[in-house]
XYZ file of C-alpha atoms in Angstrom:
280
model
C -4.332 2.488 11.539
C -6.101 1.614 8.342
C -9.156 -0.548 7.654
C -8.168 -4.086 6.803
C -9.608 -7.577 6.898
C -7.825 -10.458 8.581
C -6.679 -13.365 6.440
C -9.507 -15.538 7.774
C -12.052 -12.875 6.839
C -10.597 -12.665 3.335
C -10.837 -16.406 2.852
C -14.349 -16.534 4.283
C -15.524 -13.815 1.896
C -14.040 -15.467 -1.196
C -16.314 -17.919 -2.974
C -15.567 -20.255 -5.860
C -17.650 -22.311 -8.245
C -16.407 -25.886 -8.124
C -16.728 -28.168 -11.148
C -15.101 -31.610 -11.382
C -12.911 -30.778 -8.394
C -11.464 -27.586 -9.874
C -12.203 -23.977 -8.985
C -13.269 -21.687 -11.804
C -12.855 -17.928 -12.100
C -15.851 -15.581 -12.013
C -18.063 -15.915 -15.087
C -18.026 -12.153 -15.598
C -14.634 -10.886 -16.675
C -13.394 -7.848 -14.764
C -13.692 -4.573 -16.721
C -9.980 -4.043 -16.234
C -7.292 -6.469 -17.325
C -3.840 -6.898 -15.811
C -1.129 -4.964 -17.644
C 0.668 -6.859 -20.354
C 3.985 -5.410 -19.238
C 6.126 -8.076 -17.572
C 6.941 -7.532 -13.894
C 10.373 -6.086 -13.080
C 11.680 -9.475 -11.968
C 11.668 -10.775 -15.553
C 14.541 -8.616 -16.758
C 13.023 -5.167 -17.301
C 15.614 -2.504 -16.441
C 14.634 -0.793 -13.194
C 15.038 2.971 -13.027
C 13.233 3.599 -9.746
C 14.324 3.378 -6.122
C 13.653 0.320 -3.988
C 14.322 0.198 -0.217
C 16.810 -2.372 1.018
C 15.841 -5.145 3.400
C 16.334 -4.027 6.998
C 16.150 -0.303 6.265
C 15.170 1.937 9.199
C 11.993 3.876 8.472
C 9.660 6.484 9.902
C 5.951 6.915 9.124
C 4.332 10.250 9.959
C 0.917 11.249 8.616
C -0.277 13.514 11.460
C 1.105 15.928 14.034
C 2.620 18.077 11.333
C 5.058 19.520 10.516
C 7.061 16.384 9.845
C 9.720 15.862 12.492
C 12.799 15.518 10.303
C 15.039 15.013 13.353
C 13.838 11.407 13.732
C 16.680 9.031 12.863
C 15.601 7.041 9.796
C 16.819 6.162 6.326
C 13.319 6.384 4.862
C 10.388 8.655 5.686
C 6.815 8.042 4.576
C 4.698 11.212 4.542
C 1.404 12.381 3.042
C 1.218 13.549 -0.576
C -1.179 16.437 -0.012
C -0.091 17.629 3.439
C 3.542 18.246 2.505
C 4.989 20.472 -0.172
C 8.149 19.899 -2.181
C 10.302 21.739 0.359
C 9.712 18.982 2.941
C 10.830 16.316 0.474
C 13.829 18.429 -0.519
C 14.832 18.906 3.121
C 14.718 15.172 3.769
C 16.722 14.493 0.615
C 19.328 17.027 1.745
C 19.696 14.935 4.915
C 20.310 11.803 2.844
C 16.857 10.296 3.350
C 14.544 8.659 0.833
C 10.884 9.687 0.903
C 7.722 7.646 0.243
C 4.531 9.365 -0.911
C 1.409 8.258 0.976
C -1.938 8.339 -0.848
C -5.156 6.365 -0.731
C -5.876 4.562 -3.987
C -8.865 2.542 -2.812
C -10.890 5.048 -0.831
C -12.456 8.468 -1.344
C -11.420 11.076 1.227
C -13.776 14.049 1.386
C -11.136 16.549 2.531
C -8.643 16.022 -0.286
C -8.206 18.840 -2.831
C -9.205 16.551 -5.712
C -12.284 15.114 -3.965
C -14.634 16.716 -6.522
C -13.045 14.547 -9.233
C -14.766 11.423 -7.861
C -18.306 10.956 -9.242
C -20.985 9.500 -6.981
C -21.079 6.358 -9.126
C -17.708 5.160 -7.773
C -18.382 5.922 -4.091
C -19.303 2.937 -1.965
C -19.783 2.230 1.713
C -17.890 4.027 4.430
C -14.722 2.274 5.526
C -14.919 3.215 9.190
C -12.976 6.462 8.989
C -14.736 9.869 8.970
C -15.130 11.231 5.443
C -13.874 8.047 3.753
C -15.731 5.693 1.414
C -14.582 2.686 -0.560
C -14.103 3.111 -4.319
C -15.382 0.969 -7.175
C -11.992 -0.091 -8.487
C -13.622 -1.718 -11.523
C -14.185 1.791 -12.925
C -10.643 2.245 -14.149
C -11.797 4.689 -16.832
C -12.792 7.026 -13.989
C -10.235 6.240 -11.300
C -7.249 5.736 -13.605
C -6.793 9.421 -14.536
C -7.364 10.532 -10.929
C -4.705 8.176 -9.598
C -2.322 9.052 -12.422
C -2.701 12.722 -11.496
C -1.876 11.887 -7.894
C 1.191 9.936 -8.958
C 2.201 12.894 -11.121
C 2.078 15.049 -7.987
C 4.267 12.556 -6.141
C 6.823 12.709 -8.945
C 6.670 16.510 -9.230
C 7.362 16.889 -5.512
C 10.404 14.644 -5.850
C 9.227 11.594 -3.908
C 11.185 8.379 -4.458
C 8.315 5.918 -4.106
C 4.636 5.654 -3.263
C 2.442 3.712 -0.862
C -1.075 3.297 -2.277
C -3.377 2.580 0.659
C -6.661 0.649 0.822
C -5.840 -1.740 -2.011
C -7.694 -4.703 -0.518
C -11.261 -3.507 -0.972
C -12.319 -6.825 -2.482
C -11.992 -8.359 1.001
C -14.087 -5.670 2.679
C -17.711 -4.518 2.585
C -17.308 -1.900 -0.120
C -20.868 -2.031 -1.442
C -19.587 -3.260 -4.810
C -19.257 -6.875 -6.047
C -15.474 -6.736 -6.182
C -13.478 -9.911 -6.762
C -9.870 -10.841 -6.236
C -9.372 -10.546 -10.000
C -10.610 -6.950 -9.957
C -8.192 -6.147 -7.142
C -5.181 -7.716 -8.837
C -5.925 -5.832 -12.054
C -6.235 -2.521 -10.212
C -3.132 -3.042 -8.105
C -1.053 -3.968 -11.147
C -2.317 -0.838 -12.887
C -1.082 1.226 -9.932
C 2.321 -0.469 -10.018
C 2.769 0.137 -13.733
C 1.622 3.755 -13.420
C 4.090 4.411 -10.591
C 6.979 2.821 -12.459
C 6.167 4.823 -15.591
C 6.845 7.933 -13.498
C 10.108 6.646 -12.047
C 8.543 5.846 -8.673
C 8.912 2.666 -6.669
C 5.712 1.352 -5.122
C 4.853 -0.613 -1.991
C 2.011 -3.097 -1.617
C -0.093 -2.121 1.403
C -1.360 -5.143 3.356
C -3.383 -7.289 0.847
C -1.431 -10.281 2.123
C -3.689 -12.861 0.489
C -2.629 -11.666 -2.988
C 1.103 -11.290 -2.413
C 1.864 -14.316 -4.573
C 0.237 -12.604 -7.562
C 1.676 -9.154 -6.882
C 5.171 -9.485 -5.408
C 6.727 -9.369 -8.878
C 5.053 -6.049 -9.648
C 5.749 -4.223 -6.379
C 9.069 -3.052 -4.939
C 8.397 -3.458 -1.219
C 5.566 -4.181 1.194
C 3.984 -1.970 3.833
C 2.279 -4.071 6.470
C 0.190 -3.115 9.467
C -0.241 -5.390 12.464
C 0.803 -8.698 10.973
C 1.819 -9.803 14.470
C -1.565 -8.783 15.877
C -3.289 -10.909 13.226
C -0.683 -13.719 13.185
C 0.032 -13.100 9.487
C 3.700 -12.078 9.338
C 4.841 -15.200 7.489
C 2.550 -14.255 4.590
C 4.747 -11.255 3.712
C 7.983 -13.251 3.488
C 7.779 -13.653 -0.332
C 8.944 -10.032 -0.490
C 12.005 -10.821 1.625
C 12.728 -13.901 -0.497
C 12.560 -11.664 -3.579
C 15.109 -9.279 -2.044
C 12.502 -6.623 -1.239
C 11.907 -4.847 2.068
C 8.887 -5.274 4.321
C 8.116 -2.025 6.168
C 6.078 -3.162 9.147
C 4.186 -1.308 11.894
C 2.354 -2.467 15.006
C 0.079 -0.352 17.193
C -1.195 -2.230 20.243
C 1.498 -4.887 20.626
C 4.676 -4.192 22.583
C 8.063 -4.717 20.958
C 8.810 -7.845 22.978
C 5.660 -9.416 21.514
C 6.692 -9.093 17.860
C 10.321 -8.014 17.450
C 11.882 -11.486 17.933
C 9.727 -12.813 15.090
C 9.885 -9.895 12.676
C 13.612 -9.367 13.193
C 14.186 -13.020 12.326
C 12.040 -12.611 9.213
C 14.041 -9.568 8.099
C 11.261 -6.979 8.467
C 11.813 -3.290 9.200
C 9.530 -3.086 12.237
C 8.360 -0.049 14.172
C 5.755 0.588 16.838
C 3.500 3.577 16.168
C 0.542 5.393 17.643
C -2.601 4.661 15.601
C -2.817 8.273 14.390
C 0.703 7.965 12.953
C 2.190 11.055 14.545
C 5.950 11.486 14.957
C 6.320 9.063 17.892
C 8.057 5.817 16.972
C 9.655 2.883 18.774
C 12.217 0.648 17.091
C 12.959 -2.956 17.890
C 15.781 -3.220 20.455
């Protein structure tokens, strides 16, 4: 289970300057600017994979090795903890494979941890060895994330889930704004697509309206727990899957709603081992 703010916390932490009844953007422009490339929905030819609505998925980040006997069309597994042979084995079974990585937090145990200078490391995010990143520093983080995406592509993954991409709504230690977050998330989407990878938007439900055109699917945690599931429906309306997981709720508490909405819902243990429960 990842760190995330509820929608009410996001709205409470977002401030605007009001002049003549209109809200104005921050007076300081973000160091990064959104890509000029049009989102895929405007007619760009798409050469990367995108999961279909209603696809059955599995999410395993611990309890390795990956249990490939689990019945699923799509597996999401960790970039660094799995070599190419795991991806190849899943492909041989007809599965698609999503590459998990954290794009918004520093993780001290990762093999590229030394690439992150102290200047971009913020507050801890509640998980041992993890700290929020200063996503404004795209000159520093851009090459690191591009190298990670290169690894995803080299191992043969079909798509990527970039985690912790809602730092602006959390206590990172940096003065991040929604504009900074949108710019960074669009950079990630463009970088993934340039490598032939689809990409899923992780949580960040408050910004879906600005990002749904750039991302190929959504990965959502605990929208039923936070009463936020309706906020992810723009992906379904755009013909894109919502891969959804709950931890503490039982299937009877969320499956009637998420099945109606068209989500691909699973119940998982918080440590994301191989155990999984589908909606009946």
